[in-house]
Amino acid sequence: MNVGIVCYPTVGGSGIVATELAKALAERAHHVRLISTEVPFRSPEFQVGLAFHAVQTPGYPLLREPQYLLSLANKIVQVSREHDLDIIHAHYAIPHAAAAYLARQILANSPGGKVPRVITTLHGTDVTLIGSDRSYSETAAFCIDQSDGVTAVSESLRSDTYRQLDVQADIKVIPNFLDCSIHHRSEDLKLRARFTEGQEETSLVIHVSNFRPVKQAEAVIDIFGRIRSQVPAKLLLVGDGPDLDKAGRRARDLGISDSVVQLGEQEQIVPLLSVADLFLLPSVQESFGLAALEAMACQVPVVASHVGGLPEVIDDGVTGFLHPPEEINGMAKSAVRLLTDRRRHRAIAKAALAAVVQRFCASVIVPEYETFYAEVLNRQVVAV
Ligand code: GMT
C-alpha cells in the first residue's frame, strides 16, 4: 500500500507511535511517506520505503497567524497526487484529521485523480483536553466522523471520545506498540555507576515526559521525596516542557535537588531506562501511557496513576502498581516496597516484560493496522 502518515514531529507519544508505524510498515514492504513540519523525533537515518515530506507554513505580512492547516492540506494533496496514496493516516485529530479531510475533498473534486481513504488515530489530548474545549469540539467531531476509518489507542480513549465529543463513527481500538527488538533492557553498569556515584545501594528512579501540567511534575518530586526519606535514591528527569522548572523548584524547596538529575530531552531512551529501578508516572490523565510501556519493556516496574488507559497497559499488582493520581503517599509506599523487596521487584519486572512481548510488540500490533487499512480500502465509499 502507499501510505501517507501525518504527525507532529515533536517529543510526544503520538509522533513516536506514528514514526514507529511508518518504520514498521516500510519494513513490511509498504511505501510510506511521513508528512510533518520536521523530521520526527526518533526517525531512522535512512530506510528503504520510507520518505519524509516537510510541511512549510510561510508567513505573509497580511496574515498574522501561520496557516498550518492549509499548508498541511496542500502538502497532503501534492504528496497524494505525486505518489498515488491509498491511505492518508492522520495521527492526532486536531488539526490533522481536518487537513486530511480537506485534502481528500480537494482530490475528489479534481477530475481523474485517485482519492485516498482517510484514517484518523486519536491519541488522547486531542480528545480529552483540546477536543472537549467547545471552541474545537464541533470541528473535531465533524472531521473525526468524516474519516473513512477511526482508531483510538485504548478502550478508555474510545469511551472518552463518545462521552466528550458528539462522534458517531465506529472507533476501532488499536493499542500503541514498541519495536521490541530495540526496546529491551541492556544495562550499562558504567552509566549506572555515574548516576549512583558508585553507591551500589542507591536506587535509580526515573520519570520521562514532556512536563506538561497533565504529567504532575511536582507530584513526581513529592513521591520521590518520600521514597528518598526511606531508601537511598536518585531521580532522573528525562524530557523538557513547561513544568520542568516547577519540578526543579519543588526539589529545591524539599532540599533534595542534589538527588535530582535533569537530563533534558533524550532521543536514546533505552540506555537510561535500562539503568533504572523504578518509573514514576503520576499523571492526571493518560490515554495510554507510552512512556510506561517503554519502561516495562526495559523491565522497569512502573508506579502510576489509575487513570485513562493506564489500567489497560498495567495490571495493578502484577505488572506494576496503580493508585488514584492524588494518592502521593500510596505511590511512594508501592515504590518503597518495590525498591526494598528484590524478589517482588524481579517478579513485577518479569511480568511487565512478558505483558509487553505478548500484547504490545510491533509484530503483534502492526498487522492490526494493515488489516484495518485493507478493510477501510474495501469499504464502499459513502457520498458526503
Ligand atoms: O502525553 C502527551 O503529552 C503527548 C500526547 C501526544 O500527543 O503524543 O500523548 C498522548 O498520546 C500518547 C500516544 O498515543 C499516549 O501514550 C499518551 O498517554 C497520551 N497523553 C495523554 O493522554 C495525556
PDB file of C-alpha atoms in Angstrom, residues 39-272:
ATOM      1  CA  VAL A  39      11.779  15.074  10.512  1.00  0.00           C
ATOM      2  CA  PRO A  40      10.039  13.471  13.507  1.00  0.00           C
ATOM      3  CA  PHE A  41      11.773  12.616  16.756  1.00  0.00           C
ATOM      4  CA  ARG A  42      13.231   9.072  16.695  1.00  0.00           C
ATOM      5  CA  SER A  43      13.214   8.847  12.875  1.00  0.00           C
ATOM      6  CA  PRO A  44      15.607   6.364  11.292  1.00  0.00           C
ATOM      7  CA  GLU A  45      18.603   7.735   9.365  1.00  0.00           C
ATOM      8  CA  PHE A  46      17.521   6.173   6.103  1.00  0.00           C
ATOM      9  CA  GLN A  47      15.176   3.349   5.399  1.00  0.00           C
ATOM     10  CA  VAL A  48      14.094   1.889   2.089  1.00  0.00           C
ATOM     11  CA  GLY A  49      10.394   2.522   1.534  1.00  0.00           C
ATOM     12  CA  LEU A  50      10.208   5.447   3.939  1.00  0.00           C
ATOM     13  CA  ALA A  51      10.327   9.064   2.763  1.00  0.00           C
ATOM     14  CA  PHE A  52       9.767  12.355   4.516  1.00  0.00           C
ATOM     15  CA  HIS A  53       7.871  15.393   3.211  1.00  0.00           C
ATOM     16  CA  ALA A  54       8.187  18.710   5.048  1.00  0.00           C
ATOM     17  CA  VAL A  55       5.195  20.954   5.557  1.00  0.00           C
ATOM     18  CA  GLN A  56       6.235  24.568   5.343  1.00  0.00           C
ATOM     19  CA  THR A  57       3.994  27.294   6.599  1.00  0.00           C
ATOM     20  CA  PRO A  58       5.124  30.558   5.025  1.00  0.00           C
ATOM     21  CA  GLY A  59       4.307  33.801   6.791  1.00  0.00           C
ATOM     22  CA  TYR A  60       2.790  36.748   4.961  1.00  0.00           C
ATOM     23  CA  PRO A  61       2.609  40.286   6.369  1.00  0.00           C
ATOM     24  CA  LEU A  62      -1.136  40.275   5.763  1.00  0.00           C
ATOM     25  CA  LEU A  63      -1.798  37.091   7.760  1.00  0.00           C
ATOM     26  CA  ARG A  64      -0.938  37.336  11.404  1.00  0.00           C
ATOM     27  CA  GLU A  65      -1.273  33.605  12.140  1.00  0.00           C
ATOM     28  CA  PRO A  66       0.651  30.825  10.360  1.00  0.00           C
ATOM     29  CA  GLN A  67      -1.798  28.831   8.209  1.00  0.00           C
ATOM     30  CA  TYR A  68      -0.643  25.320   9.234  1.00  0.00           C
ATOM     31  CA  LEU A  69      -3.942  23.622   8.406  1.00  0.00           C
ATOM     32  CA  LEU A  70      -3.959  24.935   4.829  1.00  0.00           C
ATOM     33  CA  SER A  71      -0.257  24.267   4.242  1.00  0.00           C
ATOM     34  CA  LEU A  72      -0.686  20.718   5.537  1.00  0.00           C
ATOM     35  CA  ALA A  73      -3.799  20.057   3.412  1.00  0.00           C
ATOM     36  CA  ASN A  74      -1.920  21.371   0.392  1.00  0.00           C
ATOM     37  CA  LYS A  75       1.070  19.149   1.104  1.00  0.00           C
ATOM     38  CA  ILE A  76      -1.138  16.076   1.519  1.00  0.00           C
ATOM     39  CA  VAL A  77      -2.784  16.800  -1.860  1.00  0.00           C
ATOM     40  CA  GLN A  78       0.617  17.237  -3.501  1.00  0.00           C
ATOM     41  CA  VAL A  79       2.111  14.058  -1.979  1.00  0.00           C
ATOM     42  CA  SER A  80      -1.024  12.090  -2.754  1.00  0.00           C
ATOM     43  CA  ARG A  81      -1.044  13.093  -6.437  1.00  0.00           C
ATOM     44  CA  GLU A  82       2.662  12.559  -6.861  1.00  0.00           C
ATOM     45  CA  HIS A  83       2.862   9.218  -5.030  1.00  0.00           C
ATOM     46  CA  ASP A  84      -0.548   7.728  -5.591  1.00  0.00           C
ATOM     47  CA  LEU A  85      -1.514   7.409  -1.922  1.00  0.00           C
ATOM     48  CA  ASP A  86      -4.069   4.755  -0.993  1.00  0.00           C
ATOM     49  CA  ILE A  87      -4.316   5.875   2.623  1.00  0.00           C
ATOM     50  CA  ILE A  88      -3.784   9.126   4.466  1.00  0.00           C
ATOM     51  CA  HIS A  89      -3.280   8.212   8.116  1.00  0.00           C
ATOM     52  CA  ALA A  90      -3.690  11.267  10.352  1.00  0.00           C
ATOM     53  CA  HIS A  91      -2.258  10.925  13.849  1.00  0.00           C
ATOM     54  CA  TYR A  92      -3.862  13.332  16.311  1.00  0.00           C
ATOM     55  CA  ALA A  93      -7.235  14.715  15.282  1.00  0.00           C
ATOM     56  CA  ILE A  94      -6.517  18.411  15.601  1.00  0.00           C
ATOM     57  CA  PRO A  95      -5.927  19.691  13.002  1.00  0.00           C
ATOM     58  CA  HIS A  96      -4.603  16.616  11.185  1.00  0.00           C
ATOM     59  CA  ALA A  97      -7.997  14.972  10.649  1.00  0.00           C
ATOM     60  CA  ALA A  98      -9.260  18.328   9.337  1.00  0.00           C
ATOM     61  CA  ALA A  99      -6.318  18.680   6.942  1.00  0.00           C
ATOM     62  CA  ALA A 100      -6.749  15.101   5.708  1.00  0.00           C
ATOM     63  CA  TYR A 101     -10.487  15.662   5.189  1.00  0.00           C
ATOM     64  CA  LEU A 102      -9.823  18.854   3.246  1.00  0.00           C
ATOM     65  CA  ALA A 103      -7.160  17.155   1.120  1.00  0.00           C
ATOM     66  CA  ARG A 104      -9.480  14.256   0.324  1.00  0.00           C
ATOM     67  CA  GLN A 105     -12.268  16.674  -0.713  1.00  0.00           C
ATOM     68  CA  ILE A 106      -9.875  18.560  -2.997  1.00  0.00           C
ATOM     69  CA  LEU A 107      -8.679  15.297  -4.589  1.00  0.00           C
ATOM     70  CA  ALA A 108     -12.254  14.079  -5.001  1.00  0.00           C
ATOM     71  CA  ASN A 109     -13.092  17.262  -6.855  1.00  0.00           C
ATOM     72  CA  SER A 110     -10.189  17.118  -9.272  1.00  0.00           C
ATOM     73  CA  PRO A 111     -11.041  15.056 -12.360  1.00  0.00           C
ATOM     74  CA  GLY A 112      -9.480  11.682 -12.904  1.00  0.00           C
ATOM     75  CA  GLY A 113      -7.271  11.569  -9.839  1.00  0.00           C
ATOM     76  CA  LYS A 114      -7.240   8.868  -7.215  1.00  0.00           C
ATOM     77  CA  VAL A 115      -8.971   9.650  -3.928  1.00  0.00           C
ATOM     78  CA  PRO A 116      -7.161   8.149  -0.927  1.00  0.00           C
ATOM     79  CA  ARG A 117      -9.014   6.955   2.154  1.00  0.00           C
ATOM     80  CA  VAL A 118      -8.548   8.894   5.374  1.00  0.00           C
ATOM     81  CA  ILE A 119      -7.843   7.158   8.673  1.00  0.00           C
ATOM     82  CA  THR A 120      -7.605   9.144  11.901  1.00  0.00           C
ATOM     83  CA  THR A 121      -5.912   7.827  15.019  1.00  0.00           C
ATOM     84  CA  LEU A 122      -6.936   9.509  18.257  1.00  0.00           C
ATOM     85  CA  HIS A 123      -4.136   9.761  20.793  1.00  0.00           C
ATOM     86  CA  GLY A 124      -5.622  11.391  23.843  1.00  0.00           C
ATOM     87  CA  THR A 125      -5.063  15.057  24.381  1.00  0.00           C
ATOM     88  CA  ASP A 126      -6.729  15.702  21.003  1.00  0.00           C
ATOM     89  CA  VAL A 127      -9.933  14.433  22.648  1.00  0.00           C
ATOM     90  CA  THR A 128      -9.568  14.750  26.405  1.00  0.00           C
ATOM     91  CA  LEU A 129      -8.056  18.226  26.550  1.00  0.00           C
ATOM     92  CA  ILE A 130      -8.448  20.028  23.241  1.00  0.00           C
ATOM     93  CA  GLY A 131     -11.439  18.218  21.797  1.00  0.00           C
ATOM     94  CA  SER A 132     -13.539  18.881  24.857  1.00  0.00           C
ATOM     95  CA  ASP A 133     -12.934  22.630  24.538  1.00  0.00           C
ATOM     96  CA  ARG A 134     -16.073  23.995  22.897  1.00  0.00           C
ATOM     97  CA  SER A 135     -14.052  26.163  20.527  1.00  0.00           C
ATOM     98  CA  TYR A 136     -12.667  22.985  18.923  1.00  0.00           C
ATOM     99  CA  SER A 137     -15.154  20.262  19.723  1.00  0.00           C
ATOM    100  CA  GLU A 138     -17.650  20.603  16.881  1.00  0.00           C
ATOM    101  CA  THR A 139     -14.996  20.784  14.165  1.00  0.00           C
ATOM    102  CA  ALA A 140     -13.037  17.961  15.767  1.00  0.00           C
ATOM    103  CA  ALA A 141     -16.121  15.727  15.938  1.00  0.00           C
ATOM    104  CA  PHE A 142     -17.047  16.552  12.346  1.00  0.00           C
ATOM    105  CA  CYS A 143     -13.586  15.733  10.990  1.00  0.00           C
ATOM    106  CA  ILE A 144     -13.378  12.511  13.009  1.00  0.00           C
ATOM    107  CA  ASP A 145     -16.773  11.457  11.626  1.00  0.00           C
ATOM    108  CA  GLN A 146     -15.718  12.322   8.086  1.00  0.00           C
ATOM    109  CA  SER A 147     -12.746   9.955   8.280  1.00  0.00           C
ATOM    110  CA  ASP A 148     -13.126   6.643   6.439  1.00  0.00           C
ATOM    111  CA  GLY A 149     -11.746   4.849   9.494  1.00  0.00           C
ATOM    112  CA  VAL A 150     -11.045   5.889  13.070  1.00  0.00           C
ATOM    113  CA  THR A 151      -8.835   4.232  15.660  1.00  0.00           C
ATOM    114  CA  ALA A 152      -8.115   5.053  19.305  1.00  0.00           C
ATOM    115  CA  VAL A 153      -5.128   3.885  21.308  1.00  0.00           C
ATOM    116  CA  SER A 154      -7.185   2.476  24.192  1.00  0.00           C
ATOM    117  CA  GLU A 155     -10.701   1.412  25.170  1.00  0.00           C
ATOM    118  CA  SER A 156     -10.673   4.256  27.657  1.00  0.00           C
ATOM    119  CA  LEU A 157      -9.975   6.841  24.942  1.00  0.00           C
ATOM    120  CA  ARG A 158     -12.678   5.301  22.781  1.00  0.00           C
ATOM    121  CA  SER A 159     -15.229   5.779  25.596  1.00  0.00           C
ATOM    122  CA  ASP A 160     -13.940   9.286  26.368  1.00  0.00           C
ATOM    123  CA  THR A 161     -14.361  10.237  22.720  1.00  0.00           C
ATOM    124  CA  TYR A 162     -18.027   9.173  22.678  1.00  0.00           C
ATOM    125  CA  ARG A 163     -18.589  10.853  26.040  1.00  0.00           C
ATOM    126  CA  GLN A 164     -16.851  14.142  25.289  1.00  0.00           C
ATOM    127  CA  LEU A 165     -17.484  14.644  21.587  1.00  0.00           C
ATOM    128  CA  ASP A 166     -20.572  14.173  19.502  1.00  0.00           C
ATOM    129  CA  VAL A 167     -18.902  11.466  17.421  1.00  0.00           C
ATOM    130  CA  GLN A 168     -20.917   8.773  15.609  1.00  0.00           C
ATOM    131  CA  ALA A 169     -18.023   6.972  13.864  1.00  0.00           C
ATOM    132  CA  ASP A 170     -17.248   3.383  14.717  1.00  0.00           C
ATOM    133  CA  ILE A 171     -13.927   3.642  16.579  1.00  0.00           C
ATOM    134  CA  LYS A 172     -11.599   0.669  16.490  1.00  0.00           C
ATOM    135  CA  VAL A 173      -9.144   0.261  19.343  1.00  0.00           C
ATOM    136  CA  ILE A 174      -5.592  -0.479  18.235  1.00  0.00           C
ATOM    137  CA  PRO A 175      -3.198  -0.137  21.165  1.00  0.00           C
ATOM    138  CA  ASN A 176       0.188   1.534  20.952  1.00  0.00           C
ATOM    139  CA  PHE A 177       3.225  -0.635  20.428  1.00  0.00           C
ATOM    140  CA  LEU A 178       7.021  -0.761  20.532  1.00  0.00           C
ATOM    141  CA  ASP A 179       9.747  -2.129  18.347  1.00  0.00           C
ATOM    142  CA  CYS A 180      10.697  -4.859  20.808  1.00  0.00           C
ATOM    143  CA  SER A 181      13.983  -5.508  19.007  1.00  0.00           C
ATOM    144  CA  ILE A 182      15.083  -2.060  20.225  1.00  0.00           C
ATOM    145  CA  HIS A 183      13.090  -1.638  23.417  1.00  0.00           C
ATOM    146  CA  HIS A 184      14.625  -4.146  25.782  1.00  0.00           C
ATOM    147  CA  ARG A 185      16.880  -3.875  28.794  1.00  0.00           C
ATOM    148  CA  SER A 186      20.549  -3.573  28.009  1.00  0.00           C
ATOM    149  CA  GLU A 187      22.228  -2.426  31.169  1.00  0.00           C
ATOM    150  CA  ASP A 188      25.362  -0.300  31.068  1.00  0.00           C
ATOM    151  CA  LEU A 189      26.919  -0.647  34.517  1.00  0.00           C
ATOM    152  CA  LYS A 190      29.273   2.287  33.965  1.00  0.00           C
ATOM    153  CA  LEU A 191      26.335   4.550  33.148  1.00  0.00           C
ATOM    154  CA  ARG A 192      24.504   3.338  36.219  1.00  0.00           C
ATOM    155  CA  ALA A 193      27.559   3.960  38.381  1.00  0.00           C
ATOM    156  CA  ARG A 194      27.774   7.538  37.077  1.00  0.00           C
ATOM    157  CA  PHE A 195      24.275   8.260  38.314  1.00  0.00           C
ATOM    158  CA  THR A 196      24.634   6.364  41.597  1.00  0.00           C
ATOM    159  CA  GLU A 197      28.178   7.729  42.070  1.00  0.00           C
ATOM    160  CA  GLY A 198      29.293   4.177  42.615  1.00  0.00           C
ATOM    161  CA  GLN A 199      26.967   3.620  45.595  1.00  0.00           C
ATOM    162  CA  GLU A 200      25.512   0.178  44.911  1.00  0.00           C
ATOM    163  CA  GLU A 201      22.696   0.579  47.421  1.00  0.00           C
ATOM    164  CA  THR A 202      21.404   3.702  45.634  1.00  0.00           C
ATOM    165  CA  SER A 203      18.233   3.093  43.622  1.00  0.00           C
ATOM    166  CA  LEU A 204      17.534   4.952  40.388  1.00  0.00           C
ATOM    167  CA  VAL A 205      14.027   6.283  39.931  1.00  0.00           C
ATOM    168  CA  ILE A 206      13.112   7.724  36.524  1.00  0.00           C
ATOM    169  CA  HIS A 207      10.381   9.921  35.041  1.00  0.00           C
ATOM    170  CA  VAL A 208      10.134  10.596  31.308  1.00  0.00           C
ATOM    171  CA  SER A 209       7.639  13.099  29.923  1.00  0.00           C
ATOM    172  CA  ASN A 210       7.055  16.386  28.142  1.00  0.00           C
ATOM    173  CA  PHE A 211       6.457  18.070  31.510  1.00  0.00           C
ATOM    174  CA  ARG A 212       3.047  19.412  30.625  1.00  0.00           C
ATOM    175  CA  PRO A 213       0.645  20.110  33.547  1.00  0.00           C
ATOM    176  CA  VAL A 214      -1.156  16.802  32.908  1.00  0.00           C
ATOM    177  CA  LYS A 215       2.027  14.946  33.965  1.00  0.00           C
ATOM    178  CA  GLN A 216       2.052  16.402  37.519  1.00  0.00           C
ATOM    179  CA  ALA A 217       5.791  17.020  37.602  1.00  0.00           C
ATOM    180  CA  GLU A 218       5.625  18.348  41.171  1.00  0.00           C
ATOM    181  CA  ALA A 219       3.929  15.127  42.292  1.00  0.00           C
ATOM    182  CA  VAL A 220       6.884  13.217  40.823  1.00  0.00           C
ATOM    183  CA  ILE A 221       9.162  15.193  43.141  1.00  0.00           C
ATOM    184  CA  ASP A 222       6.837  14.749  46.129  1.00  0.00           C
ATOM    185  CA  ILE A 223       6.717  10.979  45.627  1.00  0.00           C
ATOM    186  CA  PHE A 224      10.460  10.851  45.158  1.00  0.00           C
ATOM    187  CA  GLY A 225      10.959  12.932  48.325  1.00  0.00           C
ATOM    188  CA  ARG A 226       9.017  10.326  50.297  1.00  0.00           C
ATOM    189  CA  ILE A 227      10.980   7.473  48.673  1.00  0.00           C
ATOM    190  CA  ARG A 228      14.294   9.145  49.405  1.00  0.00           C
ATOM    191  CA  SER A 229      13.450   9.599  53.044  1.00  0.00           C
ATOM    192  CA  GLN A 230      13.378   5.786  53.326  1.00  0.00           C
ATOM    193  CA  VAL A 231      15.693   4.465  50.606  1.00  0.00           C
ATOM    194  CA  PRO A 232      18.941   5.915  49.194  1.00  0.00           C
ATOM    195  CA  ALA A 233      17.858   7.008  45.726  1.00  0.00           C
ATOM    196  CA  LYS A 234      18.406   9.380  42.811  1.00  0.00           C
ATOM    197  CA  LEU A 235      15.755  10.668  40.426  1.00  0.00           C
ATOM    198  CA  LEU A 236      16.402  11.039  36.702  1.00  0.00           C
ATOM    199  CA  LEU A 237      14.092  13.518  34.961  1.00  0.00           C
ATOM    200  CA  VAL A 238      14.096  12.986  31.200  1.00  0.00           C
ATOM    201  CA  GLY A 239      12.362  15.435  28.865  1.00  0.00           C
ATOM    202  CA  ASP A 240      11.536  19.091  28.889  1.00  0.00           C
ATOM    203  CA  GLY A 241       8.418  21.211  28.988  1.00  0.00           C
ATOM    204  CA  PRO A 242       6.548  23.975  30.776  1.00  0.00           C
ATOM    205  CA  ASP A 243       6.554  22.379  34.244  1.00  0.00           C
ATOM    206  CA  LEU A 244      10.171  21.255  34.407  1.00  0.00           C
ATOM    207  CA  ASP A 245      11.161  24.395  36.273  1.00  0.00           C
ATOM    208  CA  LYS A 246       8.336  23.806  38.787  1.00  0.00           C
ATOM    209  CA  ALA A 247       9.784  20.352  39.416  1.00  0.00           C
ATOM    210  CA  GLY A 248      13.234  21.869  39.965  1.00  0.00           C
ATOM    211  CA  ARG A 249      11.806  24.443  42.366  1.00  0.00           C
ATOM    212  CA  ARG A 250       9.912  21.774  44.330  1.00  0.00           C
ATOM    213  CA  ALA A 251      13.096  19.703  44.647  1.00  0.00           C
ATOM    214  CA  ARG A 252      14.940  22.773  45.972  1.00  0.00           C
ATOM    215  CA  ASP A 253      12.104  23.522  48.441  1.00  0.00           C
ATOM    216  CA  LEU A 254      12.278  19.946  49.713  1.00  0.00           C
ATOM    217  CA  GLY A 255      16.073  20.165  49.947  1.00  0.00           C
ATOM    218  CA  ILE A 256      16.599  17.200  47.618  1.00  0.00           C
ATOM    219  CA  SER A 257      17.829  18.870  44.437  1.00  0.00           C
ATOM    220  CA  ASP A 258      21.235  17.206  44.761  1.00  0.00           C
ATOM    221  CA  SER A 259      19.432  13.872  44.264  1.00  0.00           C
ATOM    222  CA  VAL A 260      17.539  15.009  41.157  1.00  0.00           C
ATOM    223  CA  VAL A 261      19.305  14.830  37.798  1.00  0.00           C
ATOM    224  CA  GLN A 262      17.695  16.749  34.922  1.00  0.00           C
ATOM    225  CA  LEU A 263      18.710  15.186  31.608  1.00  0.00           C
ATOM    226  CA  GLY A 264      16.507  17.218  29.241  1.00  0.00           C
ATOM    227  CA  GLU A 265      15.228  15.726  26.001  1.00  0.00           C
ATOM    228  CA  GLN A 266      16.920  12.495  25.001  1.00  0.00           C
ATOM    229  CA  GLU A 267      16.436  10.534  21.782  1.00  0.00           C
ATOM    230  CA  GLN A 268      18.071   7.411  23.204  1.00  0.00           C
ATOM    231  CA  ILE A 269      15.738   6.375  25.962  1.00  0.00           C
ATOM    232  CA  VAL A 270      16.607   2.671  26.215  1.00  0.00           C
ATOM    233  CA  PRO A 271      20.057   3.130  27.871  1.00  0.00           C
ATOM    234  CA  LEU A 272      18.500   5.393  30.507  1.00  0.00           C
TER     235      LEU A 272
END
